[in-house]
PDB file of C-alpha atoms in Angstrom:
ATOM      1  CA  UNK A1379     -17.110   1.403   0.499  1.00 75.00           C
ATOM      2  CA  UNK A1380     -13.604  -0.017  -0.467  1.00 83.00           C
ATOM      3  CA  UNK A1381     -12.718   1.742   3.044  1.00 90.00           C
ATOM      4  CA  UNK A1382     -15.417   1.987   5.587  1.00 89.00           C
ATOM      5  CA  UNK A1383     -16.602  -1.292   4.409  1.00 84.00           C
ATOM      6  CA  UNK A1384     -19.980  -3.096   5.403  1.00 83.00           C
ATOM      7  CA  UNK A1385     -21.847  -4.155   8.607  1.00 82.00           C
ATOM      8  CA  UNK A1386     -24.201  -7.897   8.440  1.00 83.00           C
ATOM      9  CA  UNK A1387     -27.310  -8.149   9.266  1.00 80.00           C
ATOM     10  CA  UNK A1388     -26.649  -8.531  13.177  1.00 79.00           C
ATOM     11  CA  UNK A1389     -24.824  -5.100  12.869  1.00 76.00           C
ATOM     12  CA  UNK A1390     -21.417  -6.461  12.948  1.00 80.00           C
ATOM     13  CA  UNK A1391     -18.540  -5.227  10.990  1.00 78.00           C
ATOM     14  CA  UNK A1392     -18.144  -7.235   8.226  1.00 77.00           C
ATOM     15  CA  UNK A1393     -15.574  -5.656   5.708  1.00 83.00           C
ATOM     16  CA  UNK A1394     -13.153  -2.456   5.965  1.00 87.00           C
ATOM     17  CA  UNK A1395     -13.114  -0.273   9.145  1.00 89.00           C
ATOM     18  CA  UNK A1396     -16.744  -1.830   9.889  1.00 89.00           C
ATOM     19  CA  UNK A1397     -14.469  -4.996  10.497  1.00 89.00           C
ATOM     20  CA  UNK A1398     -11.135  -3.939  11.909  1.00 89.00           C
ATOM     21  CA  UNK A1399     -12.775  -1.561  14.415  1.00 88.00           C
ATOM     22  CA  UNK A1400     -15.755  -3.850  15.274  1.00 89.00           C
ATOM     23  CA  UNK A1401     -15.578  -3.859  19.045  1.00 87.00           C
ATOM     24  CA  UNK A1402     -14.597  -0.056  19.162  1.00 88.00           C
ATOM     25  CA  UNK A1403     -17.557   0.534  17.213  1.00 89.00           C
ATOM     26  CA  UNK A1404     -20.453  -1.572  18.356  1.00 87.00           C
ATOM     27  CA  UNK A1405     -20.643  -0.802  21.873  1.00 79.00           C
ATOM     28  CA  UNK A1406     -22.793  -2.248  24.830  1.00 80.00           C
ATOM     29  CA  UNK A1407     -26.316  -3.127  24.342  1.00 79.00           C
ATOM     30  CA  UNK A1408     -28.968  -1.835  26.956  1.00 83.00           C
ATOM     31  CA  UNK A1409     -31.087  -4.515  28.778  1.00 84.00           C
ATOM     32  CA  UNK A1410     -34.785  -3.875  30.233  1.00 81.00           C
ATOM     33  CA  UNK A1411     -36.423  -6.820  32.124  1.00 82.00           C
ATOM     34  CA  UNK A1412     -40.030  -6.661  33.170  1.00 78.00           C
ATOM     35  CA  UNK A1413     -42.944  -9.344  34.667  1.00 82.00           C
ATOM     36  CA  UNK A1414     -45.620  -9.825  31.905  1.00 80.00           C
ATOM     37  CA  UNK A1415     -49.416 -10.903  32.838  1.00 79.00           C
ATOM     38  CA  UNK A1416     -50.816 -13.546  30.511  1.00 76.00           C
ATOM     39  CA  UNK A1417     -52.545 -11.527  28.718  1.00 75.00           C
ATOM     40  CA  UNK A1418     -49.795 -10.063  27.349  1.00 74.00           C
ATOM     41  CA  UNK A1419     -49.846  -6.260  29.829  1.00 77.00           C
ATOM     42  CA  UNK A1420     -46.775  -5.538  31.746  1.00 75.00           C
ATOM     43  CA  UNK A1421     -46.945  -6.256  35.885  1.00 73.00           C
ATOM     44  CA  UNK A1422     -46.835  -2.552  37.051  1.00 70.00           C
ATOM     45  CA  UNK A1423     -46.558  -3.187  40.858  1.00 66.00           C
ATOM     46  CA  UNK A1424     -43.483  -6.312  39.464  1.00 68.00           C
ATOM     47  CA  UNK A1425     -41.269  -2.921  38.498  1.00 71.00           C
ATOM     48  CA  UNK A1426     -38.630  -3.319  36.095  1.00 75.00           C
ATOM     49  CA  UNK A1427     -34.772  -3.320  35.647  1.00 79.00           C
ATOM     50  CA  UNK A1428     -33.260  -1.190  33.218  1.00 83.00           C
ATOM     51  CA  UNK A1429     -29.341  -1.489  31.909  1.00 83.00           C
ATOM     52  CA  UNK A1430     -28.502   1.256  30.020  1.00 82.00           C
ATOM     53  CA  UNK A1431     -26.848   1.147  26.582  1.00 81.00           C
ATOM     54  CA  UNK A1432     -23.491   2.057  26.189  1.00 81.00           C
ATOM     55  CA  UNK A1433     -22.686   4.214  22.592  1.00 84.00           C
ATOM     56  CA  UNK A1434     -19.911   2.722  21.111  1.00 88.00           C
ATOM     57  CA  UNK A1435     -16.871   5.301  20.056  1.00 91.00           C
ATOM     58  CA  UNK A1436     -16.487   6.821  16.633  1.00 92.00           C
ATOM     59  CA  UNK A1437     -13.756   6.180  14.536  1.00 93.00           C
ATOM     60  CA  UNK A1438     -12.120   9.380  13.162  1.00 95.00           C
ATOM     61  CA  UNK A1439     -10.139   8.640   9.841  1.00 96.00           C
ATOM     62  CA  UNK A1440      -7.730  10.560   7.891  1.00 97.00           C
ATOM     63  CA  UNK A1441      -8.979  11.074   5.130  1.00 96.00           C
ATOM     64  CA  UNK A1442      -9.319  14.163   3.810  1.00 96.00           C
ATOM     65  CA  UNK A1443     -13.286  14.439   2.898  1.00 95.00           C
ATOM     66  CA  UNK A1444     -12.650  17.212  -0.321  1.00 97.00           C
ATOM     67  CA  UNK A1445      -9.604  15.344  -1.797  1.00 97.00           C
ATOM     68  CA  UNK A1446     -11.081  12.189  -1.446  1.00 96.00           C
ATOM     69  CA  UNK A1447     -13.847  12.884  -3.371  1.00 96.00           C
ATOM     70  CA  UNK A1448     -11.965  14.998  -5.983  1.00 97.00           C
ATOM     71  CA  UNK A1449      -9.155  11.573  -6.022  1.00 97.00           C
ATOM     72  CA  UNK A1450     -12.131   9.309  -7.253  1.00 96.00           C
ATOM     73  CA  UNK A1451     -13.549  11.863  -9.505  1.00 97.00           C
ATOM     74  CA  UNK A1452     -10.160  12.333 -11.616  1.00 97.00           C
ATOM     75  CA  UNK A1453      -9.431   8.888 -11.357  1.00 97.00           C
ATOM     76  CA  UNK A1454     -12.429   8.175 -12.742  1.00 97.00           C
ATOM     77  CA  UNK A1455     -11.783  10.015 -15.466  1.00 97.00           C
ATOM     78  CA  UNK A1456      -8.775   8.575 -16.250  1.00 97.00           C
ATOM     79  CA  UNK A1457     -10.197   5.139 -16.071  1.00 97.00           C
ATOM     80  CA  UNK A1458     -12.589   6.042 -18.490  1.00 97.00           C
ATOM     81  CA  UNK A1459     -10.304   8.238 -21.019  1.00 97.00           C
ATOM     82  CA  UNK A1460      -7.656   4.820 -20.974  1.00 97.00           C
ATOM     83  CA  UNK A1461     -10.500   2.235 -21.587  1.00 96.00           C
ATOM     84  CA  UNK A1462      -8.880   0.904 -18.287  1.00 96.00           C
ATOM     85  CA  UNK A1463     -10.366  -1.653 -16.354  1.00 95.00           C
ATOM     86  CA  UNK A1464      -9.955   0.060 -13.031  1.00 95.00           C
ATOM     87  CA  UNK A1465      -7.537   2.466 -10.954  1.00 96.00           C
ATOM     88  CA  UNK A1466      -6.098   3.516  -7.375  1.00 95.00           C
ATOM     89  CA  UNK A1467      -4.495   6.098  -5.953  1.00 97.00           C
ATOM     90  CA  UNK A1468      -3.183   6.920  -2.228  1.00 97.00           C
ATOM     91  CA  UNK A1469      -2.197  10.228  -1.262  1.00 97.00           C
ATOM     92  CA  UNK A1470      -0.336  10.727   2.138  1.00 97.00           C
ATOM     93  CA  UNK A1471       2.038  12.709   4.473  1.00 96.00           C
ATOM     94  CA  UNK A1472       5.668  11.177   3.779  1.00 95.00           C
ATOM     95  CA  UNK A1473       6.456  12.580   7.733  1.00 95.00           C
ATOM     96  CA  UNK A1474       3.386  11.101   9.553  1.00 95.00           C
ATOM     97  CA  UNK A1475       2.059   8.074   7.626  1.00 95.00           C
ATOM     98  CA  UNK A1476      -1.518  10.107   7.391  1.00 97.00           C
ATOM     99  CA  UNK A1477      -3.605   8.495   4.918  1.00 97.00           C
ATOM    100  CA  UNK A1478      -5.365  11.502   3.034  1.00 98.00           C
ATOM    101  CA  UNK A1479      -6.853  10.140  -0.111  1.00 97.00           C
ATOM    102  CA  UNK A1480      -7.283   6.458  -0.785  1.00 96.00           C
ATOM    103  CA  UNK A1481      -9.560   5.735  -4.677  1.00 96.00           C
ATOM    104  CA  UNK A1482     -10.393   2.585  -5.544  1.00 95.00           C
ATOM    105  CA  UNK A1483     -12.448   2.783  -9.362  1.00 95.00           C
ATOM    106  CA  UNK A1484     -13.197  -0.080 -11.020  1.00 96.00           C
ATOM    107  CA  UNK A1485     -16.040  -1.511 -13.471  1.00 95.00           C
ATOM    108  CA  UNK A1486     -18.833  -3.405 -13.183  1.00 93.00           C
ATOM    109  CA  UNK A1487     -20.209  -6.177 -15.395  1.00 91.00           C
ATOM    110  CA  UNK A1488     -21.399  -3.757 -17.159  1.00 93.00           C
ATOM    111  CA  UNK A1489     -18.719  -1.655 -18.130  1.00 93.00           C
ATOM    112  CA  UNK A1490     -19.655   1.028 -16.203  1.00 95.00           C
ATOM    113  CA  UNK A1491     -16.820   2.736 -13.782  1.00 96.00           C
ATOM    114  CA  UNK A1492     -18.274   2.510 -10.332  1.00 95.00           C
ATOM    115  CA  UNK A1493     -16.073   2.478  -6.800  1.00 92.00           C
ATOM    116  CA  UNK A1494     -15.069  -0.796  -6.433  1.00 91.00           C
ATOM    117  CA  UNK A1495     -15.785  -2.617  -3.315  1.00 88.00           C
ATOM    118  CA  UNK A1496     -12.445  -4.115  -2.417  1.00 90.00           C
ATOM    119  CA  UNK A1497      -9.770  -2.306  -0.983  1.00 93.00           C
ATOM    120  CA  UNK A1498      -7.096  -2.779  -3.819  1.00 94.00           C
ATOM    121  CA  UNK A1499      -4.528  -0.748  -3.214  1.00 96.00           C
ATOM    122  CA  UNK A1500      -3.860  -3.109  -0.733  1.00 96.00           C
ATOM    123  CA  UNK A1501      -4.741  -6.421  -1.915  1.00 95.00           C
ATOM    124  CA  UNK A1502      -3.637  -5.996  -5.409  1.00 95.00           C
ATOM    125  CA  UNK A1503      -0.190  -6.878  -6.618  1.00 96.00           C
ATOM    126  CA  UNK A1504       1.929  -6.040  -9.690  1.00 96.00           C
ATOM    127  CA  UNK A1505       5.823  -5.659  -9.998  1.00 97.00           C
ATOM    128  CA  UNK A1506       7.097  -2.352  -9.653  1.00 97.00           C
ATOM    129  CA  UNK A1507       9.680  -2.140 -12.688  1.00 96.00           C
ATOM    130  CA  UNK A1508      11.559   0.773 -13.145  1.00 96.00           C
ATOM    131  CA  UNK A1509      10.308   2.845 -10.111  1.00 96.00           C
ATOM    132  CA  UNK A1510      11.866   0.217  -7.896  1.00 97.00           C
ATOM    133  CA  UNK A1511      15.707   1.195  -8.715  1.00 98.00           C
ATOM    134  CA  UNK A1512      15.443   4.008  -6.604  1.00 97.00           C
ATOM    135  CA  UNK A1513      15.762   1.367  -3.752  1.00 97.00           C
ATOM    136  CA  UNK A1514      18.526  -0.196  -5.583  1.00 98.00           C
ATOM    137  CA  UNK A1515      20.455   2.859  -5.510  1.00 97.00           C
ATOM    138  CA  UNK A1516      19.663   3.605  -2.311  1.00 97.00           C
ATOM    139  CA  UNK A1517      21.020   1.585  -0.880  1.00 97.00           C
ATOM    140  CA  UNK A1518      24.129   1.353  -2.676  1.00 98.00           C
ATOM    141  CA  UNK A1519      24.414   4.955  -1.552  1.00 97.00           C
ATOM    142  CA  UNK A1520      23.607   3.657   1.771  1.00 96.00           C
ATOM    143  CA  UNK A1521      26.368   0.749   2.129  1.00 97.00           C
ATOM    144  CA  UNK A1522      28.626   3.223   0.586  1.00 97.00           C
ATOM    145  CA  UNK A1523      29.363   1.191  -2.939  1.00 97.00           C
ATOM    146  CA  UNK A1524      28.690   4.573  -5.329  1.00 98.00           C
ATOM    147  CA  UNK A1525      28.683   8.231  -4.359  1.00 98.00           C
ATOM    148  CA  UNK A1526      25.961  10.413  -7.014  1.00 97.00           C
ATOM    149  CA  UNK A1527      29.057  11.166  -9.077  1.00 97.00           C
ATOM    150  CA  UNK A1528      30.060   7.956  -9.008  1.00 98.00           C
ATOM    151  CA  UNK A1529      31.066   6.955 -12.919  1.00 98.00           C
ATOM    152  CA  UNK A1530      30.394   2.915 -14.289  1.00 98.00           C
ATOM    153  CA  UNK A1531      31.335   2.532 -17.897  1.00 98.00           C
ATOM    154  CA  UNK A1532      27.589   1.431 -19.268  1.00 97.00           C
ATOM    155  CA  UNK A1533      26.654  -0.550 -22.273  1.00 97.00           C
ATOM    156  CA  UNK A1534      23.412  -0.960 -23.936  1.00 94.00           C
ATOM    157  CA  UNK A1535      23.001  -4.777 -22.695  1.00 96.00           C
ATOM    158  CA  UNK A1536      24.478  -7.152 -20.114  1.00 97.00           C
ATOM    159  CA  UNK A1537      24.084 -10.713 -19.921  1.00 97.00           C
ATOM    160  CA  UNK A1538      23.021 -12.078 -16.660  1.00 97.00           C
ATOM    161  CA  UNK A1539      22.606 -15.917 -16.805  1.00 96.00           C
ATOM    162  CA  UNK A1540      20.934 -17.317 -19.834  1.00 94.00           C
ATOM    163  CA  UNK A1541      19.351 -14.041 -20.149  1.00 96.00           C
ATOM    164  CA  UNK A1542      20.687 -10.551 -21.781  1.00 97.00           C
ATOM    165  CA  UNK A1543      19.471  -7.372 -20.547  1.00 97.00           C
ATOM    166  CA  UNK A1544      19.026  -4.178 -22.406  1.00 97.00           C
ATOM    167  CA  UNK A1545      18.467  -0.565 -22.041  1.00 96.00           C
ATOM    168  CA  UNK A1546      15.218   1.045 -23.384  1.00 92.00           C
ATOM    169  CA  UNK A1547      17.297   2.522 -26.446  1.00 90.00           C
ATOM    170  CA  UNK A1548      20.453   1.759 -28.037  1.00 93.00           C
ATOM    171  CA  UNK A1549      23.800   3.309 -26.963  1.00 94.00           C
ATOM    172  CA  UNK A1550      27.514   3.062 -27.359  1.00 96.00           C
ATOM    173  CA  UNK A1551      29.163   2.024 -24.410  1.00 97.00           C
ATOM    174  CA  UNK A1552      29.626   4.888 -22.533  1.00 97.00           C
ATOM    175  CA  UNK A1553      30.523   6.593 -19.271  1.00 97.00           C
ATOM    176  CA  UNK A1554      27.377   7.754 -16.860  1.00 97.00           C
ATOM    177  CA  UNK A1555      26.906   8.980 -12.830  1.00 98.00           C
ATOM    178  CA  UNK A1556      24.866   6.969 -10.854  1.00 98.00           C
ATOM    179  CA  UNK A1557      22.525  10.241 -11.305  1.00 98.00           C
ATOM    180  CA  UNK A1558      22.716   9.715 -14.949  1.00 97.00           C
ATOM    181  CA  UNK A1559      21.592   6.030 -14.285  1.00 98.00           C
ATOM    182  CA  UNK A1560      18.533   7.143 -11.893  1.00 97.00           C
ATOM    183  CA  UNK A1561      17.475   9.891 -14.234  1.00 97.00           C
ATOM    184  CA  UNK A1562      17.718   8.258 -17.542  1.00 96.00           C
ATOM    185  CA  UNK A1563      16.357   5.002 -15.624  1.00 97.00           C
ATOM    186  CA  UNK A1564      19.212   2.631 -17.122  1.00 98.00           C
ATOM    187  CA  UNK A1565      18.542  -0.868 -16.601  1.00 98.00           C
ATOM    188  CA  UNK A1566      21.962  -1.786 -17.511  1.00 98.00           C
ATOM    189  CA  UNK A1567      23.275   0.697 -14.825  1.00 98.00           C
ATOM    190  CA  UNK A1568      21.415  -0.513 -12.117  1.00 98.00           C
ATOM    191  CA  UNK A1569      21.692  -3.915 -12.600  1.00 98.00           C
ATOM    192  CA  UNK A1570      25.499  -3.350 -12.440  1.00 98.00           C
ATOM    193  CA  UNK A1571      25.294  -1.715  -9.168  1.00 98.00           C
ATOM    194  CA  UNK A1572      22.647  -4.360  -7.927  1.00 98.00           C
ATOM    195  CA  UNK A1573      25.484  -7.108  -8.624  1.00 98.00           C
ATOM    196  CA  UNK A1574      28.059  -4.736  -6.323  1.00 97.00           C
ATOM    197  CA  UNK A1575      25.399  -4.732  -3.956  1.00 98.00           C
ATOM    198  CA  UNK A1576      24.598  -8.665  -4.034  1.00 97.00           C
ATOM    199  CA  UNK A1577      21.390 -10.198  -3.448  1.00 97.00           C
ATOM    200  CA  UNK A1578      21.425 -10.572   0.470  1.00 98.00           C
ATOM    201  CA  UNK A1579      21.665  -6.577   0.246  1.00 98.00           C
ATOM    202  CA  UNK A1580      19.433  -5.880  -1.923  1.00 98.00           C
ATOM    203  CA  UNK A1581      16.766  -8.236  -0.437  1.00 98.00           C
ATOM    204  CA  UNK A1582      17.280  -6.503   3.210  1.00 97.00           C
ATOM    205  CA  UNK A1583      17.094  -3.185   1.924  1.00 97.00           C
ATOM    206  CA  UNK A1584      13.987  -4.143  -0.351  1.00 97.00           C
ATOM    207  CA  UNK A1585      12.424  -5.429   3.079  1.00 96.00           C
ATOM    208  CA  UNK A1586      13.587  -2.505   5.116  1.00 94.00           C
ATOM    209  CA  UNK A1587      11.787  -0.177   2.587  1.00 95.00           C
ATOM    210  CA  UNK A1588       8.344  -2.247   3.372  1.00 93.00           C
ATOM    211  CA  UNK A1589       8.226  -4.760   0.726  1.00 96.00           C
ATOM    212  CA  UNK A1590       7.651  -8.326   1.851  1.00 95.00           C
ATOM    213  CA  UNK A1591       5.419  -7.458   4.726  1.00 93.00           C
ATOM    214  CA  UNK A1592       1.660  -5.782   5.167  1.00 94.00           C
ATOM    215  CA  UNK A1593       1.704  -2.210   5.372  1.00 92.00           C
ATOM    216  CA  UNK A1594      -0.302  -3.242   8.548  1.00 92.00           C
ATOM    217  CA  UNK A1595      -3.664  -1.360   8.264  1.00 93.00           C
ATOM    218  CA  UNK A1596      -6.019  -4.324   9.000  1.00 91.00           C
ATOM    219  CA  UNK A1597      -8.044  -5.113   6.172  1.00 92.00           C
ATOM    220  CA  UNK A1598      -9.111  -8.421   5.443  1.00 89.00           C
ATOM    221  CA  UNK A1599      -6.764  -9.908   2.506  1.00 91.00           C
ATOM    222  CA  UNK A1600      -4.367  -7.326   3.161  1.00 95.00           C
ATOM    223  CA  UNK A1601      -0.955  -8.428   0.733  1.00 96.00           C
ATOM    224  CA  UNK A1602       2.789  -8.918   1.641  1.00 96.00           C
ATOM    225  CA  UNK A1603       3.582  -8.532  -1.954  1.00 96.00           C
ATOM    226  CA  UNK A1604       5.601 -11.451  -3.275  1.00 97.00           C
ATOM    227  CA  UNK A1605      10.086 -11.010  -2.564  1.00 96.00           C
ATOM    228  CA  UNK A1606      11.141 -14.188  -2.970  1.00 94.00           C
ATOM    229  CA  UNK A1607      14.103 -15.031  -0.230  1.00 96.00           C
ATOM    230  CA  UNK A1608      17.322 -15.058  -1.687  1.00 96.00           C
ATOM    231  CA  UNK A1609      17.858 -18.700  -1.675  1.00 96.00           C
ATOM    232  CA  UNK A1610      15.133 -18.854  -4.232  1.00 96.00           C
ATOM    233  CA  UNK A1611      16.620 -16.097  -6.412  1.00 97.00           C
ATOM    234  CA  UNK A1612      17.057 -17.705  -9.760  1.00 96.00           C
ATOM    235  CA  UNK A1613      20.364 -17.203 -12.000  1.00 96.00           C
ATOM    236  CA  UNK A1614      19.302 -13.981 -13.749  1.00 97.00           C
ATOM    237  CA  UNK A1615      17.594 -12.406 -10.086  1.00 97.00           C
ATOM    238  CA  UNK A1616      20.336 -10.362  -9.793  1.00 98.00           C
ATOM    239  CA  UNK A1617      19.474  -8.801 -13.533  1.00 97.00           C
ATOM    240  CA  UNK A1618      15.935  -8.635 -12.426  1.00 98.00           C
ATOM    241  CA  UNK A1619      14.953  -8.085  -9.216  1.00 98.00           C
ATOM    242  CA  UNK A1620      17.358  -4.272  -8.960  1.00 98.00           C
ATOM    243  CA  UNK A1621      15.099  -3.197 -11.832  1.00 98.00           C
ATOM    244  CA  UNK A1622      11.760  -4.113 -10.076  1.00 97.00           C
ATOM    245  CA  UNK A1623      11.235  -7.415 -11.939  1.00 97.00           C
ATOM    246  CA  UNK A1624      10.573 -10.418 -10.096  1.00 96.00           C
ATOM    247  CA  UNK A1625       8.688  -9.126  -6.975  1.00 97.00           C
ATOM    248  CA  UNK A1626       5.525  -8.017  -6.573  1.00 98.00           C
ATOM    249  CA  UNK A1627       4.299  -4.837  -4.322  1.00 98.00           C
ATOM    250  CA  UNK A1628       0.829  -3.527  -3.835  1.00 97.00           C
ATOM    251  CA  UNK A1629       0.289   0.559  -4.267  1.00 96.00           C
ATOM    252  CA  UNK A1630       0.146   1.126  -0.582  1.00 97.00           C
ATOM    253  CA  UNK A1631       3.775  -0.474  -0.090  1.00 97.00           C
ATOM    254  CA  UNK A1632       5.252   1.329  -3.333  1.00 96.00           C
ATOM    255  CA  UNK A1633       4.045   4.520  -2.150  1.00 96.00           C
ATOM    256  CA  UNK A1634       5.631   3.878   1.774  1.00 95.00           C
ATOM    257  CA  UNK A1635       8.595   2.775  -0.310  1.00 95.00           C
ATOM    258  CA  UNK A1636       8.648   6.815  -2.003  1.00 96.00           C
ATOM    259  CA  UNK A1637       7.816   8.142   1.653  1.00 95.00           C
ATOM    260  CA  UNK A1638      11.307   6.775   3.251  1.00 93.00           C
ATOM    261  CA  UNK A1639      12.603   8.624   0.524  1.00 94.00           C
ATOM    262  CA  UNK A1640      10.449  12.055   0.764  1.00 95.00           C
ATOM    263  CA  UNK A1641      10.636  11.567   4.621  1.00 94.00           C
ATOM    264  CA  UNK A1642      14.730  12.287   4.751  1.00 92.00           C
ATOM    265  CA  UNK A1643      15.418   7.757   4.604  1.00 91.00           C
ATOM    266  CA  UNK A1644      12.796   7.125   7.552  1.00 91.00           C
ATOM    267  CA  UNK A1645      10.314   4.812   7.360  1.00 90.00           C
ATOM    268  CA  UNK A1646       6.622   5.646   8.771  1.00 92.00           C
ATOM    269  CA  UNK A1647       3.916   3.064   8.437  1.00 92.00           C
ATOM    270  CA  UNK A1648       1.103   3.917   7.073  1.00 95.00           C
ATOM    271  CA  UNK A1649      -2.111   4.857   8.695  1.00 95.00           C
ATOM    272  CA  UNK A1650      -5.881   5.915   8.234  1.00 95.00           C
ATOM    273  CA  UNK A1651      -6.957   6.108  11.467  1.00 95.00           C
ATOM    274  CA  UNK A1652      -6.423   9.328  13.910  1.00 94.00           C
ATOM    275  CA  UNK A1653      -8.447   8.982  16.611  1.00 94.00           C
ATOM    276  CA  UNK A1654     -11.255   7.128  18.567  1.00 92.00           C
ATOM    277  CA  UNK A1655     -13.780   9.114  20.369  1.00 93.00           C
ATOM    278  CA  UNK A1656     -15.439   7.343  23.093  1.00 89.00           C
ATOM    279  CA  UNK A1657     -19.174   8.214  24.144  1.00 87.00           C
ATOM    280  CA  UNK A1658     -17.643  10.459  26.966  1.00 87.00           C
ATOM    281  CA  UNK A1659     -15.935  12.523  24.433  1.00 88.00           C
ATOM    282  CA  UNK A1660     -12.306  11.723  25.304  1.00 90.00           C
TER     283      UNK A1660
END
């Protein structure tokens, strides 16, 4: 439901690809006109005009029927074995955007785990934390700032501001790679490569990765996420905002984020949609 959506009572699309593909969907209506006697019989010697219907096209997703069914039933699962209010997950091709599994589970008033109705892996916002440094580092890499091997002399915690940031653990101060940083997910580490960087870098790489913008797929509500400009950033932005505090991404736009990544650093929008099939077959 969360995807095809819903059609009114007039048979218009009202939510999902019911909506966004309305007028690819709905077609021409047929017309037939005719005399009628008073008493209510047709005029056979009036005639009559027909006009034809026309079929609207179907809309071919995709979605992978099997694992979208087996997405929602594992997710459900999950939902249920974490006392979680709800879930999503969207599975796709890193190379072509394809869309193959999109799960939406949520509960009702009830408490019991249905499908929810709303599309929330693209409506839904929450900041990315820790699996946004891989952008940070990125594009460091990128602008040529660090190499992998690249050593920074790393303590525990950094002020930034009026605020101090710390590492998950404690730890002398010590030498690690820019690898080291990625894999052991050092906040310190990043956010000392995200001040190298600077905040005008980080926000245009940030954008150029998809955040800030709709992933474009058309449904109603669809989010931009929330990246403040950098003239907003705050004093301790630069402490936050490399280690995925700060902004706010929906599931679809973290996942495109991973696909520039899988996808050899291009980006492919995504996209649920394959075809149209008009009544003629083409």
């Amino acid at each position: 439901k969360s995807i095809i959506g819903s059609v009114a009572e007039d048979q218009t699309g009202r939510a999902g690809i019911e909506l966004i593909y309305d007028d690819v969907l709905t077609g021409t209506p047929g017309e037939l006109t005719y005399e009628r006697a008073r008493g209510g019989g047709t005029i056979a010697a009036a005639g009559e005009h027909r006009v034809p219907a026309v079929p609207g096209s179907d809309v071919v997703l995709t979605l992978d029927r099997a694992l979208q069914y087996e997405t929602e039933r594992v997710l459900a699962e999950q939902v249920d074995a974490m006392d979680a209010d709800g879930g999503m997950v969207v599975i796709s091709k890193p190379e072509t955007g394809e869309i193959l599994s999109l799960a939406n589970i949520t509960r009702n008033t009830d408490g019991e785990i249905i499908t929810a109705g709303a599309n929330r892996a693209v409506i839904d916002v929450f900041e990315p934390g820790s699996v946004n440094k891989v952008i940070t580092i990125a594009a460091a890499l990128e602008e040529g700032i660090v190499e992998p091997g690249t050593e920074l002399v790393v303590p525990d915690h950094l002020p930034v501001a009026d605020h101090v940031f710390g590492d998950d653990h404690d730890h002398p101060t010590m030498p690690m790679t820019v690898t080291d940083i990625l894999a052991k997910s050092s906040n310190v580490g990043t956010i000392m490569i995200g001040q190298d960087l600077g905040k005008e870098r980080i926000d245009r790489y940030l954008r150029e990765f998809g955040f800030g913008h709709k992933p474009g797929l058309g449904f109603r509500n669809e989010t931009p996420g929330i990246l403040l400009p950098p003239e907003d950033w705050s004093g301790t932005s630069i402490g936050s905002i490399p280690i995925g505090q700060g902004i706010a991404v929906s599931a679809m736009q973290m996942l495109s984020a991973y696909n520039v990544i899988a996808n050899d650093g291009v980006f492919v929008p995504p996209r649920l949609v394959e075809a149209t099939v008009g009544p003629d077959g083409e």
